Amino acid sequence: MPSIAENVAAVRARIEAAARGRRVLLVAASKMNDAARVREAVAAGVDACGENRVQELVEKNAAHAYDGAPLHFIGHLQKNKIKYLVGAADLIESVDSVELIELIDRRAEKLGLTQDILFEVNIGREGQKSGFLPEELPRALEFAAAAGHIRLRGLMAVPPASANPEDTRPYFAAMRELFIDIGAKKYDNTSMDFLSMGMSGDYEAAIEEGANMVRVGSAIFGARDYSRPAGR
Ligand SMILES: *Cc1c(COP(=O)(O)O)cnc(C)c1O
């Protein structure tokens, strides 16, 4: 089996080919991989680590898994976990409700910091998926603009899963349109810097459609073993 470093190098090469000179950030989606494996990915030069579960993030952070790389939260966020995340995560990619915006802002104010966030968009309008529907974004943008302790840095999406990345392209393209439209409107506390989309199966298509941040798990770490407990 190739090493994590070899996988990172291979993913980087494919990112570069798809990006045609644009800069694309590689986020290692490290759920269910222990601190030692995450450290290998950081040593191999990923641009950030992305974690899905707050408890796993807290444990692996205490084990210095992410030292040397920014830390992103990319999972579904429950409001009672916000206190563990604000200030600990450099970027919370998965903000998907007005209530979360307000609670994150309040926590960040209490800590005296500004929290960078992305809005997650449910671009495939899937019932079981989190994320703002596109028509909910204007209201959310108003809330973000009025919040003094968050900075909205862009959008994130997990489009409907498909075996064929070509099926996902229209969703990526729709995200890019939202990203550009919002950027043109110049909301306060908002700069559309990051468009986070694309995973192991479709990151090249995502980049071709405008992603400048991809979240790659299994292509770096290998297939996840769901029979083992996470975070150790
Ligand atoms: C697990 C995960 C990824 C990475 O998935 P892979 O298919 O393993 O690359 C990306 N984004 C989110 C939100 C994830 O939960």
CSV table of C-alpha atoms and ligand atoms in Angstrom, one decimal:
chain,number,residue,atom,x,y,z
A,1,MET,CA,0.0,0.0,0.0
A,2,PRO,CA,1.3,3.5,-0.8
A,3,SER,CA,2.2,5.7,2.2
A,4,ILE,CA,0.2,8.7,3.2
A,5,ALA,CA,3.0,10.9,1.9
A,6,GLU,CA,2.9,9.2,-1.5
A,7,ASN,CA,-0.9,9.6,-1.6
A,8,VAL,CA,-0.6,13.3,-0.8
A,9,ALA,CA,1.9,13.7,-3.5
A,10,ALA,CA,-0.3,11.9,-6.0
A,11,VAL,CA,-3.4,13.9,-5.0
A,12,ARG,CA,-1.4,17.1,-5.3
A,13,ALA,CA,-0.2,16.2,-8.8
A,14,ARG,CA,-3.8,15.6,-9.9
A,15,ILE,CA,-5.0,18.8,-8.2
A,16,GLU,CA,-2.3,20.8,-10.1
A,17,ALA,CA,-3.3,19.3,-13.4
A,18,ALA,CA,-6.9,20.2,-12.8
A,19,ALA,CA,-6.2,23.6,-11.4
A,20,ARG,CA,-4.2,24.9,-14.5
A,21,GLY,CA,-2.3,27.4,-12.5
A,22,ARG,CA,-5.0,28.4,-9.9
A,23,ARG,CA,-4.2,27.9,-6.3
A,24,VAL,CA,-6.2,25.1,-4.7
A,25,LEU,CA,-6.0,24.2,-1.0
A,26,LEU,CA,-5.9,20.6,0.0
A,27,VAL,CA,-7.8,19.8,3.2
A,28,ALA,CA,-7.1,16.3,4.6
A,29,ALA,CA,-10.4,14.9,5.7
A,30,SER,CA,-9.1,12.9,8.6
A,31,LYS,CA,-12.1,11.4,10.3
A,32,MET,CA,-11.5,8.0,11.9
A,33,ASN,CA,-7.7,8.3,11.3
A,34,ASP,CA,-5.6,8.5,14.5
A,35,ALA,CA,-3.3,11.3,15.5
A,36,ALA,CA,-0.2,9.6,14.2
A,37,ARG,CA,-1.7,9.2,10.7
A,38,VAL,CA,-2.9,12.8,10.8
A,39,ARG,CA,0.6,14.0,11.7
A,40,GLU,CA,1.9,12.0,8.6
A,41,ALA,CA,-0.5,14.0,6.4
A,42,VAL,CA,0.6,17.3,8.0
A,43,ALA,CA,4.2,16.3,7.5
A,44,ALA,CA,3.4,15.5,3.9
A,45,GLY,CA,2.3,19.2,3.4
A,46,VAL,CA,-1.5,19.2,3.3
A,47,ASP,CA,-2.8,22.8,3.6
A,48,ALA,CA,-5.3,22.0,6.5
A,49,CYS,CA,-6.9,19.1,8.3
A,50,GLY,CA,-10.7,18.7,8.3
A,51,GLU,CA,-12.5,16.9,11.1
A,52,ASN,CA,-16.1,15.8,11.3
A,53,ARG,CA,-16.8,15.1,14.9
A,54,VAL,CA,-16.1,17.6,17.7
A,55,GLN,CA,-15.0,15.0,20.2
A,56,GLU,CA,-12.5,13.5,17.7
A,57,LEU,CA,-11.2,16.9,17.0
A,58,VAL,CA,-10.8,17.8,20.6
A,59,GLU,CA,-9.0,14.5,21.4
A,60,LYS,CA,-6.7,14.6,18.4
A,61,ASN,CA,-6.0,18.3,19.0
A,62,ALA,CA,-4.9,17.4,22.5
A,63,ALA,CA,-2.6,14.8,21.0
A,64,HIS,CA,-1.1,17.5,18.8
A,65,ALA,CA,-2.3,15.8,15.6
A,66,TYR,CA,-2.8,19.0,13.7
A,67,ASP,CA,0.3,20.9,14.8
A,68,GLY,CA,1.7,22.8,11.8
A,69,ALA,CA,-1.6,22.9,9.8
A,70,PRO,CA,-4.8,24.9,10.1
A,71,LEU,CA,-7.7,23.0,11.5
A,72,HIS,CA,-11.1,23.0,9.8
A,73,PHE,CA,-14.4,21.6,11.1
A,74,ILE,CA,-16.4,20.0,8.2
A,75,GLY,CA,-19.0,17.9,10.0
A,76,HIS,CA,-22.6,18.6,11.1
A,77,LEU,CA,-22.4,21.0,14.0
A,78,GLN,CA,-24.7,20.7,17.0
A,79,LYS,CA,-25.2,23.9,19.0
A,80,ASN,CA,-24.1,22.3,22.3
A,81,LYS,CA,-20.7,21.6,20.8
A,82,ILE,CA,-20.0,25.2,19.7
A,83,LYS,CA,-18.0,26.0,22.9
A,84,TYR,CA,-15.4,23.3,22.0
A,85,LEU,CA,-15.0,24.6,18.5
A,86,VAL,CA,-14.9,28.4,18.4
A,87,GLY,CA,-11.3,29.5,18.7
A,88,ALA,CA,-10.0,25.9,18.3
A,89,ALA,CA,-11.0,25.5,14.6
A,90,ASP,CA,-9.4,28.0,12.2
A,91,LEU,CA,-12.4,27.6,9.9
A,92,ILE,CA,-15.8,26.1,10.6
A,93,GLU,CA,-16.9,25.0,7.1
A,94,SER,CA,-20.3,23.7,8.0
A,95,VAL,CA,-22.4,26.5,9.3
A,96,ASP,CA,-25.9,25.7,8.2
A,97,SER,CA,-28.4,27.8,10.2
A,98,VAL,CA,-29.0,31.3,11.4
A,99,GLU,CA,-29.1,30.0,15.0
A,100,LEU,CA,-25.5,28.7,14.6
A,101,ILE,CA,-24.3,32.0,13.2
A,102,GLU,CA,-25.7,33.8,16.2
A,103,LEU,CA,-24.3,31.3,18.7
A,104,ILE,CA,-20.8,31.2,17.1
A,105,ASP,CA,-20.8,35.0,17.0
A,106,ARG,CA,-21.7,35.2,20.7
A,107,ARG,CA,-19.1,32.6,21.7
A,108,ALA,CA,-16.4,34.4,19.7
A,109,GLU,CA,-17.3,37.7,21.3
A,110,LYS,CA,-16.9,36.1,24.7
A,111,LEU,CA,-13.5,34.8,23.8
A,112,GLY,CA,-12.5,38.1,22.2
A,113,LEU,CA,-11.8,36.7,18.7
A,114,THR,CA,-13.2,36.6,15.2
A,115,GLN,CA,-14.2,33.2,13.9
A,116,ASP,CA,-13.9,32.3,10.3
A,117,ILE,CA,-16.7,30.3,8.9
A,118,LEU,CA,-18.1,29.0,5.6
A,119,PHE,CA,-21.8,28.5,4.8
A,120,GLU,CA,-22.7,24.9,3.9
A,121,VAL,CA,-25.1,24.9,1.0
A,122,ASN,CA,-27.5,21.9,0.4
A,123,ILE,CA,-27.1,22.4,-3.4
A,124,GLY,CA,-28.7,19.1,-4.2
A,125,ARG,CA,-31.8,19.9,-2.1
A,126,GLU,CA,-31.5,16.6,-0.3
A,127,GLY,CA,-33.9,16.1,2.5
A,128,GLN,CA,-31.5,14.3,4.8
A,129,LYS,CA,-28.6,16.6,4.2
A,130,SER,CA,-27.6,19.7,6.1
A,131,GLY,CA,-26.9,23.0,4.6
A,132,PHE,CA,-28.8,26.2,3.6
A,133,LEU,CA,-31.0,25.9,0.6
A,134,PRO,CA,-29.9,28.5,-1.9
A,135,GLU,CA,-33.0,30.6,-1.3
A,136,GLU,CA,-32.2,30.7,2.4
A,137,LEU,CA,-28.8,32.3,1.8
A,138,PRO,CA,-29.9,36.0,1.5
A,139,ARG,CA,-31.3,35.9,5.1
A,140,ALA,CA,-28.2,34.1,6.4
A,141,LEU,CA,-26.0,36.6,4.7
A,142,GLU,CA,-27.8,39.4,6.4
A,143,PHE,CA,-27.2,37.8,9.8
A,144,ALA,CA,-23.5,37.2,9.1
A,145,ALA,CA,-23.2,40.8,7.9
A,146,ALA,CA,-24.6,42.0,11.2
A,147,ALA,CA,-22.5,39.7,13.4
A,148,GLY,CA,-19.4,41.4,14.7
A,149,HIS,CA,-17.3,38.4,15.6
A,150,ILE,CA,-17.5,36.1,12.6
A,151,ARG,CA,-16.1,36.5,9.2
A,152,LEU,CA,-17.8,34.6,6.4
A,153,ARG,CA,-15.0,33.4,4.1
A,154,GLY,CA,-16.9,31.4,1.5
A,155,LEU,CA,-19.2,28.4,0.7
A,156,MET,CA,-18.9,24.7,1.2
A,157,ALA,CA,-21.0,21.9,-0.4
A,158,VAL,CA,-21.3,18.1,-0.4
A,159,PRO,CA,-23.4,17.5,-3.6
A,160,PRO,CA,-25.4,14.3,-4.0
A,161,ALA,CA,-23.2,11.2,-4.1
A,162,SER,CA,-22.7,9.7,-7.5
A,163,ALA,CA,-20.3,7.1,-8.9
A,164,ASN,CA,-19.7,9.3,-11.8
A,165,PRO,CA,-18.2,12.7,-11.1
A,166,GLU,CA,-19.7,14.0,-14.4
A,167,ASP,CA,-23.1,13.8,-12.7
A,168,THR,CA,-21.9,16.1,-10.0
A,169,ARG,CA,-20.6,18.8,-12.3
A,170,PRO,CA,-23.9,20.7,-12.5
A,171,TYR,CA,-24.0,21.0,-8.7
A,172,PHE,CA,-20.4,22.3,-8.6
A,173,ALA,CA,-21.2,24.8,-11.4
A,174,ALA,CA,-24.3,26.0,-9.5
A,175,MET,CA,-22.2,26.5,-6.4
A,176,ARG,CA,-19.7,28.6,-8.3
A,177,GLU,CA,-22.5,30.8,-9.5
A,178,LEU,CA,-23.7,31.4,-5.9
A,179,PHE,CA,-20.1,32.0,-4.9
A,180,ILE,CA,-19.6,34.7,-7.6
A,181,ASP,CA,-23.0,36.3,-7.0
A,182,ILE,CA,-22.5,36.7,-3.3
A,183,GLY,CA,-19.0,38.0,-3.8
A,184,ALA,CA,-20.3,40.7,-6.1
A,185,LYS,CA,-22.8,41.9,-3.4
A,186,LYS,CA,-20.1,43.0,-0.9
A,187,TYR,CA,-21.8,42.1,2.4
A,188,ASP,CA,-20.1,43.2,5.6
A,189,ASN,CA,-18.0,40.7,7.4
A,190,THR,CA,-17.9,38.6,4.2
A,191,SER,CA,-15.2,37.9,1.7
A,192,MET,CA,-15.8,35.1,-0.7
A,193,ASP,CA,-12.3,33.6,-0.6
A,194,PHE,CA,-13.0,29.9,-0.4
A,195,LEU,CA,-15.2,27.6,-2.4
A,196,SER,CA,-14.9,24.2,-0.7
A,197,MET,CA,-16.1,21.3,-2.8
A,198,GLY,CA,-14.8,18.0,-4.1
A,199,MET,CA,-13.9,14.8,-2.3
A,200,SER,CA,-11.8,11.8,-3.2
A,201,GLY,CA,-14.1,10.7,-6.0
A,202,ASP,CA,-14.7,14.0,-7.7
A,203,TYR,CA,-12.2,16.7,-6.6
A,204,GLU,CA,-10.8,17.2,-10.2
A,205,ALA,CA,-14.3,17.9,-11.6
A,206,ALA,CA,-14.9,20.2,-8.6
A,207,ILE,CA,-11.7,22.1,-9.3
A,208,GLU,CA,-12.5,22.4,-13.0
A,209,GLU,CA,-15.8,23.9,-12.0
A,210,GLY,CA,-14.3,26.5,-9.7
A,211,ALA,CA,-13.4,24.9,-6.3
A,212,ASN,CA,-10.3,26.4,-4.7
A,213,MET,CA,-10.5,24.1,-1.6
A,214,VAL,CA,-11.0,20.4,-1.7
A,215,ARG,CA,-11.6,18.0,1.2
A,216,VAL,CA,-9.9,14.6,0.5
A,217,GLY,CA,-10.1,11.7,2.9
A,218,SER,CA,-9.8,8.2,1.5
A,219,ALA,CA,-7.5,9.1,-1.4
A,220,ILE,CA,-5.0,10.2,1.3
A,221,PHE,CA,-5.6,7.8,4.2
A,222,GLY,CA,-7.1,4.8,2.4
A,223,ALA,CA,-10.5,3.4,2.9
A,224,ARG,CA,-12.0,4.1,6.4
A,225,ASP,CA,-12.5,1.2,8.7
A,226,TYR,CA,-15.9,1.7,10.3
A,227,SER,CA,-15.5,-1.3,12.5
A,228,ARG,CA,-12.9,0.4,14.7
A,229,PRO,CA,-13.6,3.2,17.3
A,230,ALA,CA,-12.7,6.6,16.0
A,231,GLY,CA,-10.1,9.1,17.2
A,232,ARG,CA,-7.5,6.8,18.8
B,1,LIG,C1,-15.4,12.4,4.8
B,1,LIG,C2,-15.6,13.7,4.2
B,1,LIG,C3,-14.9,14.1,3.1
B,1,LIG,C4,-13.8,13.3,2.4
B,1,LIG,O1,-14.4,12.1,1.8
B,1,LIG,P1,-13.6,11.1,0.9
B,1,LIG,O2,-14.6,10.6,0.0
B,1,LIG,O3,-13.0,10.1,1.9
B,1,LIG,O4,-12.5,11.9,0.3
B,1,LIG,C5,-15.1,15.4,2.6
B,1,LIG,N1,-16.0,16.2,3.2
B,1,LIG,C6,-16.7,15.9,4.2
B,1,LIG,C7,-17.8,16.8,4.8
B,1,LIG,C8,-16.6,14.6,4.8
B,1,LIG,O5,-17.3,14.2,5.8
